[in-house]
XYZ file of C-alpha atoms in Angstrom:
673
model
C 69.794 57.111 115.585
C 72.170 55.957 118.288
C 74.449 58.560 119.935
C 77.605 56.946 118.493
C 76.174 57.054 114.975
C 75.209 60.711 115.433
C 78.714 61.541 116.649
C 80.197 59.960 113.504
C 77.839 61.862 111.187
C 78.438 65.184 112.979
C 82.237 64.740 112.871
C 82.094 63.846 109.152
C 80.122 67.036 108.413
C 82.587 69.144 110.433
C 85.523 67.499 108.607
C 83.971 68.222 105.198
C 83.104 71.803 106.258
C 86.639 72.580 107.465
C 88.177 70.879 104.408
C 86.094 73.170 102.173
C 87.208 76.251 104.150
C 90.896 75.224 103.865
C 90.747 74.369 100.156
C 88.895 77.537 99.114
C 91.683 79.521 100.775
C 94.182 77.830 98.401
C 92.231 77.308 95.166
C 89.677 79.382 93.240
C 86.022 78.723 94.230
C 85.299 76.994 90.894
C 88.297 74.641 91.079
C 87.147 70.937 90.853
C 88.799 70.135 94.212
C 86.884 72.947 95.947
C 83.588 72.021 94.275
C 84.046 68.346 95.200
C 84.765 69.211 98.843
C 81.731 71.538 99.063
C 79.480 68.865 97.558
C 80.706 66.397 100.194
C 79.884 68.892 102.961
C 76.416 69.465 101.506
C 75.727 65.718 101.242
C 76.740 65.027 104.860
C 74.629 68.009 106.046
C 71.573 66.723 104.165
C 72.107 63.331 105.791
C 71.841 64.985 109.222
C 68.860 67.186 108.333
C 67.057 64.177 106.936
C 66.331 63.045 110.506
C 65.985 66.416 112.309
C 64.711 69.882 111.473
C 67.724 71.951 112.551
C 71.426 71.549 113.336
C 73.074 73.798 115.950
C 76.881 74.265 116.090
C 78.458 76.439 118.770
C 81.281 77.099 121.237
C 80.761 76.868 125.009
C 82.380 79.287 127.523
C 84.923 76.574 128.354
C 85.923 76.193 124.692
C 83.983 73.018 123.876
C 82.290 72.393 120.525
C 78.543 72.030 121.123
C 76.251 70.191 118.696
C 72.529 70.632 119.316
C 73.353 71.868 122.844
C 75.513 68.847 123.705
C 79.286 68.629 123.867
C 80.884 66.792 120.928
C 83.094 64.317 122.732
C 84.995 62.939 119.732
C 88.607 63.736 120.655
C 90.168 61.951 117.667
C 89.001 64.498 115.121
C 91.497 67.349 114.859
C 89.019 69.267 112.744
C 86.689 69.611 115.763
C 89.344 71.794 117.387
C 89.818 73.634 114.086
C 86.078 74.416 114.000
C 86.145 75.832 117.550
C 89.098 78.089 116.738
C 87.556 79.233 113.467
C 84.179 80.097 115.006
C 85.898 82.074 117.764
C 88.023 83.843 115.180
C 84.824 85.074 113.497
C 83.171 85.926 116.861
C 80.503 83.274 116.165
C 79.144 81.758 119.357
C 76.460 79.614 117.689
C 75.064 78.955 114.207
C 71.760 77.206 113.482
C 71.211 75.471 110.133
C 67.604 74.720 109.135
C 66.320 71.857 106.994
C 65.602 72.934 103.451
C 68.995 74.532 103.039
C 70.272 74.191 99.483
C 73.747 73.220 98.406
C 74.147 76.684 96.860
C 73.348 78.377 100.214
C 75.926 76.270 102.058
C 78.548 76.943 99.379
C 77.892 80.713 99.483
C 78.145 80.635 103.290
C 81.536 78.859 103.088
C 82.778 81.385 100.501
C 81.702 84.358 102.651
C 83.257 83.201 105.929
C 86.429 82.036 104.121
C 87.058 84.803 101.615
C 85.489 87.696 103.539
C 86.429 86.689 107.094
C 87.691 90.137 108.079
C 84.496 91.850 106.902
C 82.391 89.208 108.695
C 84.405 89.647 111.886
C 83.850 93.405 111.886
C 80.186 93.263 110.866
C 77.827 94.401 113.625
C 75.286 91.800 112.488
C 76.447 88.772 110.492
C 72.832 87.674 109.854
C 72.262 90.857 107.886
C 75.263 90.049 105.689
C 73.942 86.526 105.125
C 70.418 87.765 104.356
C 71.768 90.170 101.749
C 73.421 87.182 100.039
C 70.103 85.202 100.071
C 71.348 82.832 102.765
C 68.233 82.423 104.925
C 68.605 78.881 106.275
C 71.626 79.776 108.459
C 71.270 82.002 111.546
C 74.327 83.173 113.536
C 74.684 84.324 117.138
C 77.798 86.359 117.956
C 79.530 86.449 121.342
C 77.497 88.608 123.729
C 78.587 92.098 124.685
C 79.766 92.440 128.290
C 77.631 95.107 129.936
C 79.471 97.420 132.256
C 76.563 99.549 133.352
C 73.031 99.784 132.149
C 72.734 101.634 128.847
C 76.537 101.929 128.554
C 78.552 100.774 125.562
C 79.663 97.110 125.642
C 82.970 95.400 125.083
C 83.046 93.214 121.965
C 85.323 90.209 121.770
C 88.127 91.141 119.449
C 88.645 94.634 120.904
C 90.833 93.405 123.752
C 94.011 93.940 121.756
C 93.581 97.706 121.487
C 92.326 97.912 125.108
C 95.318 95.889 126.294
C 97.725 98.368 124.720
C 95.896 101.311 126.311
C 95.983 99.674 129.765
C 99.703 98.887 129.439
C 100.386 102.573 128.927
C 98.198 103.590 131.878
C 99.776 100.979 134.219
C 103.182 102.275 133.224
C 102.062 105.795 134.090
C 100.618 104.522 137.414
C 103.924 102.823 138.321
C 105.886 105.994 137.541
C 103.524 108.168 139.628
C 102.045 110.085 136.720
C 98.449 109.081 137.621
C 97.284 110.619 140.869
C 93.764 111.842 140.225
C 90.948 109.703 141.550
C 88.988 109.841 138.296
C 92.041 108.571 136.347
C 92.427 105.674 138.788
C 88.731 104.825 138.365
C 89.088 104.889 134.573
C 92.110 102.543 134.761
C 90.267 100.243 137.143
C 87.208 100.210 134.864
C 89.271 99.340 131.765
C 91.146 96.588 133.592
C 87.878 95.072 134.840
C 86.458 95.167 131.284
C 89.528 93.330 129.973
C 89.463 90.674 132.702
C 85.740 89.994 132.418
C 85.950 89.826 128.617
C 88.750 87.255 128.660
C 87.198 85.263 131.472
C 83.828 85.107 129.761
C 85.284 84.281 126.348
C 88.144 81.888 127.170
C 87.401 80.752 130.723
C 90.821 82.018 131.756
C 92.900 85.177 131.928
C 95.782 85.624 129.511
C 99.366 86.102 130.736
C 99.546 89.751 129.548
C 96.292 90.543 131.389
C 97.565 88.846 134.570
C 100.776 90.833 134.404
C 98.781 94.061 134.120
C 96.582 93.019 137.038
C 99.630 92.172 139.209
C 101.277 95.506 138.452
C 98.013 97.308 139.219
C 97.653 95.552 142.612
C 101.329 96.079 143.462
C 100.803 99.812 143.026
C 98.663 99.850 146.257
C 100.128 99.543 149.748
C 97.819 96.717 150.815
C 97.068 93.878 148.414
C 93.967 92.931 150.398
C 92.409 96.333 149.815
C 93.125 96.116 146.045
C 91.619 92.631 145.742
C 88.621 93.668 147.813
C 88.077 96.707 145.612
C 88.357 94.503 142.491
C 85.866 91.982 143.896
C 83.327 94.659 144.807
C 83.665 96.218 141.366
C 83.146 92.903 139.555
C 80.050 92.129 141.639
C 78.721 95.630 141.005
C 79.132 95.170 137.269
C 76.881 92.110 137.282
C 79.326 89.180 137.468
C 78.145 86.178 139.476
C 79.750 85.532 142.892
C 81.116 82.133 141.804
C 82.681 83.597 138.674
C 84.266 86.447 140.677
C 85.715 84.067 143.293
C 87.101 81.820 140.531
C 88.698 84.769 138.750
C 90.325 86.165 141.925
C 91.528 82.718 142.947
C 93.290 82.276 139.602
C 94.793 85.751 139.828
C 96.124 85.074 143.356
C 97.599 81.751 142.203
C 99.304 83.460 139.314
C 100.693 86.205 141.564
C 101.939 83.601 144.067
C 104.072 81.933 141.361
C 106.511 84.775 141.295
C 108.505 86.104 138.368
C 110.344 82.821 137.648
C 107.200 80.771 137.517
C 105.509 83.434 135.423
C 108.379 83.308 132.970
C 108.104 79.530 132.932
C 104.404 79.822 132.198
C 105.140 82.233 129.381
C 107.784 79.874 128.063
C 105.392 76.928 128.228
C 102.736 78.968 126.508
C 105.196 79.897 123.765
C 106.302 76.278 123.354
C 102.677 75.170 123.206
C 101.978 77.760 120.541
C 105.067 76.606 118.668
C 103.902 72.986 118.801
C 100.488 73.995 117.556
C 102.127 75.968 114.765
C 104.278 72.960 113.792
C 101.196 70.733 113.852
C 99.399 73.179 111.579
C 102.411 73.259 109.235
C 102.458 69.441 109.147
C 98.735 69.342 108.481
C 99.121 71.940 105.720
C 101.983 69.954 104.170
C 99.925 66.775 104.278
C 96.984 68.602 102.732
C 99.196 69.927 99.929
C 100.484 66.395 99.260
C 96.929 65.079 99.105
C 95.986 67.867 96.714
C 99.040 67.179 94.515
C 98.201 63.442 94.465
C 94.603 64.161 93.505
C 95.777 66.543 90.795
C 98.108 63.847 89.469
C 95.271 61.309 89.431
C 93.048 63.879 87.740
C 95.685 64.416 85.036
C 95.931 60.650 84.516
C 92.152 60.372 84.228
C 92.121 63.219 81.716
C 94.843 61.488 79.667
C 92.966 58.178 79.753
C 89.730 59.914 78.848
C 91.422 61.613 75.878
C 92.887 58.288 74.766
C 89.468 56.596 74.951
C 87.845 59.544 73.158
C 90.449 59.445 70.367
C 90.046 55.674 70.008
C 86.260 55.994 69.868
C 86.511 58.724 67.243
C 88.884 56.586 65.163
C 86.536 53.574 65.331
C 83.540 55.795 64.498
C 85.349 57.120 61.416
C 86.188 53.598 60.254
C 82.588 52.414 60.723
C 81.175 55.525 59.051
C 83.359 55.112 55.949
C 82.999 51.330 55.551
C 81.881 50.144 52.140
C 79.435 47.735 53.783
C 76.468 48.557 55.954
C 76.813 47.848 59.681
C 74.002 47.423 62.224
C 74.422 46.587 65.937
C 71.429 45.648 68.103
C 71.078 44.823 71.805
C 69.582 41.564 73.178
C 66.099 43.157 73.034
C 66.446 43.960 69.325
C 66.907 47.734 69.756
C 69.310 49.478 67.376
C 72.538 50.579 69.066
C 74.545 51.629 66.002
C 73.930 52.057 62.284
C 76.339 53.556 59.750
C 75.262 55.625 56.691
C 75.584 52.648 54.331
C 73.131 50.616 56.430
C 70.777 53.596 56.591
C 70.762 53.766 52.776
C 70.150 50.008 52.395
C 67.369 49.774 54.998
C 65.818 53.197 54.479
C 66.616 54.320 58.036
C 68.221 57.389 59.630
C 70.019 58.466 62.813
C 66.627 59.046 64.441
C 66.070 55.267 64.405
C 68.906 54.687 66.916
C 67.349 53.222 70.049
C 64.239 51.973 68.236
C 63.464 48.276 67.628
C 64.957 46.898 64.390
C 61.413 46.000 63.283
C 60.664 49.718 63.060
C 62.663 49.785 59.800
C 60.333 47.209 58.176
C 57.834 49.609 56.608
C 54.508 48.782 54.922
C 56.002 48.869 51.421
C 58.814 46.512 52.320
C 59.141 42.937 53.463
C 62.063 40.652 54.227
C 62.386 37.201 52.697
C 65.096 34.924 54.045
C 66.403 32.672 51.266
C 66.778 28.946 51.808
C 70.518 28.818 51.156
C 71.545 30.115 54.590
C 75.104 29.073 55.324
C 77.279 29.147 58.419
C 80.709 30.129 57.170
C 82.415 29.991 60.517
C 81.461 29.413 64.113
C 79.060 32.041 65.369
C 78.697 33.829 61.995
C 75.501 33.287 59.989
C 75.154 34.439 56.395
C 71.766 35.105 54.813
C 70.496 36.689 51.642
C 67.560 39.016 52.334
C 65.294 40.190 49.536
C 64.073 43.716 50.154
C 61.476 45.028 47.730
C 58.734 47.641 47.498
C 55.700 48.254 45.317
C 58.032 49.871 42.808
C 60.075 46.987 41.367
C 62.861 49.407 40.387
C 63.795 49.715 44.085
C 64.112 45.964 44.601
C 67.279 45.064 46.512
C 68.937 41.859 47.635
C 71.095 42.307 50.720
C 73.578 39.701 51.952
C 73.881 39.775 55.740
C 76.632 38.318 57.911
C 75.547 38.251 61.561
C 77.392 37.294 64.721
C 76.402 37.285 68.388
C 78.530 39.563 70.611
C 79.356 38.223 74.089
C 81.383 39.561 77.009
C 84.212 37.672 78.748
C 81.629 35.908 80.949
C 79.672 34.596 77.968
C 76.750 36.987 78.494
C 75.073 38.084 75.272
C 75.508 41.804 74.638
C 73.796 41.950 71.263
C 74.345 41.132 67.604
C 76.410 42.799 64.904
C 75.347 42.480 61.250
C 77.296 43.467 58.119
C 75.149 44.272 55.036
C 76.255 43.993 51.391
C 74.116 44.972 48.401
C 74.339 41.926 46.068
C 71.430 42.870 43.811
C 73.568 43.152 40.651
C 75.547 40.039 41.539
C 72.350 37.998 41.981
C 70.973 39.326 38.713
C 74.176 38.295 36.909
C 73.995 34.838 38.514
C 70.386 34.512 37.359
C 71.250 35.497 33.781
C 74.199 33.104 33.772
C 72.085 30.212 35.094
C 69.398 30.878 32.488
C 72.013 30.972 29.741
C 73.633 27.715 30.857
C 70.227 26.017 31.169
C 69.113 27.176 27.703
C 72.397 26.176 26.046
C 72.416 22.804 27.801
C 68.848 22.134 26.762
C 69.574 23.076 23.143
C 72.663 20.818 23.058
C 70.784 17.844 24.393
C 68.767 17.105 21.205
C 71.674 16.982 18.719
C 73.803 15.028 21.197
C 71.114 12.357 21.496
C 70.940 12.084 17.710
C 74.725 11.803 17.391
C 74.885 9.230 20.200
C 72.226 7.062 18.535
C 74.006 7.253 15.177
C 77.343 6.245 16.667
C 75.671 3.382 18.562
C 74.115 2.068 15.318
C 77.463 2.147 13.554
C 79.178 0.378 16.443
C 76.450 -2.308 16.358
C 77.402 -2.699 12.642
C 73.788 -2.190 11.697
C 74.980 0.135 8.944
C 77.615 -2.256 7.668
C 80.969 -3.712 8.589
C 83.655 -1.502 10.161
C 87.369 -1.586 9.765
C 89.584 -1.668 12.850
C 90.526 2.037 12.805
C 86.901 3.036 12.138
C 85.644 1.081 15.160
C 88.422 2.574 17.339
C 87.534 6.160 16.378
C 83.823 5.516 16.929
C 84.508 4.151 20.442
C 86.445 7.339 21.281
C 83.545 9.441 20.000
C 81.048 7.388 22.058
C 83.006 7.873 25.283
C 83.262 11.628 24.753
C 79.554 11.831 23.904
C 78.736 10.159 27.232
C 81.060 12.551 29.058
C 79.403 15.524 27.349
C 75.969 14.140 28.207
C 76.933 13.842 31.876
C 78.142 17.465 31.859
C 74.886 18.702 30.293
C 72.792 16.679 32.757
C 74.744 18.099 35.686
C 74.326 21.648 34.365
C 70.592 21.144 33.977
C 70.323 19.658 37.497
C 72.257 22.601 38.984
C 70.101 25.131 37.130
C 66.954 23.479 38.431
C 68.282 23.430 41.967
C 69.265 27.111 41.869
C 65.923 28.094 40.358
C 64.044 25.980 42.913
C 62.368 23.928 40.186
C 63.755 20.464 40.852
C 61.168 18.117 42.363
C 62.028 15.541 44.985
C 59.992 12.359 45.510
C 60.353 11.760 49.221
C 59.646 8.374 50.759
C 60.380 6.541 54.004
C 63.161 4.018 53.307
C 66.193 2.381 55.021
C 69.461 4.230 54.485
C 71.458 0.986 54.466
C 69.736 -0.118 51.233
C 70.552 3.213 49.560
C 74.241 2.844 50.506
C 74.297 -0.777 49.225
C 72.764 0.221 45.862
C 75.300 3.010 45.348
C 78.293 0.861 46.410
C 77.280 -2.044 44.176
C 76.966 0.215 41.131
C 80.554 1.403 41.591
C 82.116 -1.841 42.853
C 83.148 -3.018 39.367
C 84.892 0.287 38.616
C 86.738 0.126 41.959
C 87.868 -3.475 41.327
C 89.324 -2.562 37.921
C 91.554 -0.073 39.758
C 92.500 -2.580 42.499
C 90.737 -0.401 45.110
C 88.905 -2.052 47.976
C 85.403 -0.629 48.526
C 84.074 -1.433 52.020
C 80.997 -0.511 54.095
C 80.654 0.230 57.820
C 76.929 0.759 58.378
C 75.560 0.640 61.928
C 72.890 -2.009 62.405
C 69.344 -1.011 63.308
C 69.459 2.453 61.774
C 66.007 4.099 61.620
C 64.443 4.785 58.238
C 64.934 8.229 56.729
C 62.468 10.448 54.883
C 64.369 11.236 51.627
C 64.344 11.019 47.840
C 66.379 7.775 47.360
C 67.505 8.631 43.820
C 68.889 12.001 44.884
C 70.734 10.557 47.904
C 72.204 7.860 45.581
C 73.292 10.708 43.284
C 75.134 12.312 46.248
C 76.764 8.998 47.245
C 77.774 8.188 43.641
C 79.473 11.569 43.366
C 81.366 11.240 46.685
C 82.349 7.567 46.147
C 83.297 8.270 42.510
C 85.574 11.144 43.554
C 87.167 8.921 46.214
C 87.924 6.235 43.608
C 89.347 8.820 41.163
C 91.800 10.268 43.680
C 92.870 7.037 45.442
C 96.021 5.214 44.255
C 96.062 1.515 43.282
C 95.556 -0.870 46.237
C 93.930 1.919 48.250
C 90.717 1.744 50.289
C 87.407 3.618 50.105
C 85.092 3.280 53.127
C 81.407 4.223 53.250
C 80.013 4.539 56.789
C 76.746 5.466 58.513
C 75.937 5.867 62.214
C 73.177 7.325 64.386
C 73.820 10.591 66.266
C 71.127 10.829 68.941
C 72.295 14.152 70.351
C 71.971 15.771 66.933
C 68.786 13.942 65.925
C 70.355 12.787 62.650
C 72.259 10.044 60.820
C 75.885 10.760 59.941
C 77.104 9.403 56.574
C 80.798 9.468 55.617
C 82.915 8.544 52.584
C 86.641 8.152 53.411
C 89.580 7.306 51.174
C 93.322 6.785 51.444
C 94.005 9.066 48.486
C 96.123 12.114 47.829
C 94.133 14.422 50.120
C 93.201 18.074 49.736
C 95.355 21.059 50.675
C 94.236 23.515 53.355
C 93.856 26.353 50.822
C 91.485 24.266 48.659
C 89.158 23.086 51.450
C 87.195 26.355 51.567
C 86.526 26.220 47.780
C 85.837 22.525 47.350
C 82.032 22.977 47.020
C 82.261 25.917 44.587
C 80.925 25.418 41.059
C 83.445 24.273 38.389
C 86.244 24.032 40.957
C 88.535 20.994 40.674
C 91.425 20.116 42.985
C 94.750 18.523 42.067
C 95.528 15.799 39.548
C 93.908 12.379 39.309
C 96.161 9.428 40.027
C 95.732 7.961 36.568
C 94.037 8.682 33.263
C 90.321 8.347 33.791
C 86.990 9.824 32.899
C 87.149 13.546 33.750
C 84.678 15.261 36.050
C 82.447 18.266 35.418
C 83.544 20.271 38.494
C 79.975 20.781 39.669
C 79.201 17.393 41.221
C 80.021 18.552 44.763
C 77.949 21.722 44.286
C 74.965 19.575 43.308
C 75.602 17.239 46.253
C 75.613 20.193 48.674
C 72.324 21.558 47.265
C 70.634 18.155 47.552
C 71.821 17.569 51.146
C 70.772 21.041 52.309
C 67.340 20.682 50.680
C 66.968 17.529 52.799
C 67.682 19.813 55.850
C 71.126 18.275 56.304
C 74.721 19.559 56.284
C 77.795 18.510 54.312
C 81.488 19.217 54.895
C 84.968 17.814 54.215
C 87.946 16.886 56.409
C 91.317 16.296 54.761
C 95.089 16.751 54.878
C 97.543 16.566 52.022
C 98.772 12.996 51.424
C 96.620 11.698 54.326
C 93.343 10.959 52.590
C 89.973 12.709 52.574
C 86.630 12.236 54.345
C 83.379 13.747 53.075
C 80.615 13.818 55.703
C 76.930 14.678 55.426
C 73.992 14.380 57.807
C 70.322 13.530 57.246
C 67.744 14.471 59.909
C 65.582 11.800 61.504
C 61.878 11.937 60.582
C 59.776 14.235 62.746
C 56.994 12.685 64.835
C 54.289 14.452 62.867
C 55.612 12.803 59.677
C 55.725 9.222 60.979
C 52.278 8.326 59.565
C 53.105 9.844 56.191
C 54.550 7.147 53.927
C 55.560 9.318 51.046
C 55.330 12.794 49.596
C 57.137 15.255 47.393
C 58.693 18.655 47.599
C 60.473 20.969 45.184
C 63.759 22.711 45.521
């Protein structure tokens, strides 16, 4: 790494370390703010130790922070100064951190030097304290003892305060003439030299109180030169280097030359400097408290938001869990994300299936059958009936599913949500009803044919002459017999379609001819009502693969309804056009009639549902013609729908797919519903 990059990393570690020390002095060790700060310090340390085996932090004799033996020159970081002061406070000259240190070791080290600083300061060997706390990756070197004579006791940094007080008392006694013995003078001189050397070695300078003591000591002799010479000889004898001794004496002489006024000025400046430092520390502490308060406020907001989200999630979970319908949510890969108890009961699953593919619920004794009457009720929602059965027929179920794709705001697919409804009983009732209607319709057909033939014979006067009233009543009976026959035929057709038993004779034929045949068959009826029946068929339409009779049945129903609900002098238009993008032909039947209300549009294709009043007395409908038309169109793989507004006419539209390429050589065929 480049030197600049290393400087940045080292400063960041020192900042995180000092922040942890400050915060643990304010908050409990387990407080989130303390833990977060310690984690940051550990992460920055690991970043350093990732590229080197050890990290060395220390304080030089001239009060510089040393990193790996080199001075840290970043002057912008106030925490670098804080580190130097803190290490000196604990008598730590250097600490080496080895790679492999754990976050727990670093955190314990921070706790010890922060919360037990006084015990650490007084400990004869900090490493022993650390080892007892299982901190083995950090080794500490304390400030060296200052040897006075070989095998004599040393002066430890931190003891100068008590020594200073002792020397003050002795200097006072010397000035007042109480000390006269040579051994007492030697003891005073020895203590003073210990104090001076200790401060000089530790701080690179002599404090003002120590200088004052030294000046008073020298002034107690008649000749200053002799006192300085004695002091120099003593310092050299005690092992100080010549350069250090000369530097010390030079500084002392400069201080003495300033005189009392300058000394007072120096004291004043020192006091002002200390005051400024104190104010800076107060400002820094205030700023730190503000940062902590802001983080606590943000933490409270996050807790409130988290509680709100948790409450909302719990409320939604309760709603989903107590829904009457089953609910299944899967991701784009088909894995189950959510399934409520109702869905578990329907599909035979459990909570253990969450996260598994949806196919995992399809067991050996089950199979899914998708019915042909799939319908799209609204955009994006697909409805299917799924038959779920096992070897035991008593467990047979029919489930109606409504599925929709879930997308995010960018249109990316997130998954699919499916609602399940058990419609087994409903389908069974529909089957019984259809069978009943089919049986009754079939049984009615035979007597109706006999009655119709008898009435026809009487109207032909084959059984004798008829009076006017008799012929009138027989005509009424004949019309109602035809209406009843149409109803029975429609019921039988619908039953066959629902049971899948109606056969279609499919052939390749032009759609224009089918439209012409249907329009011509109804043209006379339209003319009797003064309604214009017109065609708008695109030229060159391709042939379609359909059952012509069934498509004519659809057209007759749609055109017939248009004629019924169109006033006199109205218009009915039958159109057909190619839609290349959809691969189909679009057929429409439009009228200028009374229209259909918005509430009725959704029910218009339901069985036995009739809308509004016809514009004049006419042959009534059965109410199932549109249902039959929808079944026929969908069995041809097409779609049918209606567009209408009240008093603005109606348009019924259905599509027929173009023949597939593989079917082009097939002229005709058949299929069943």
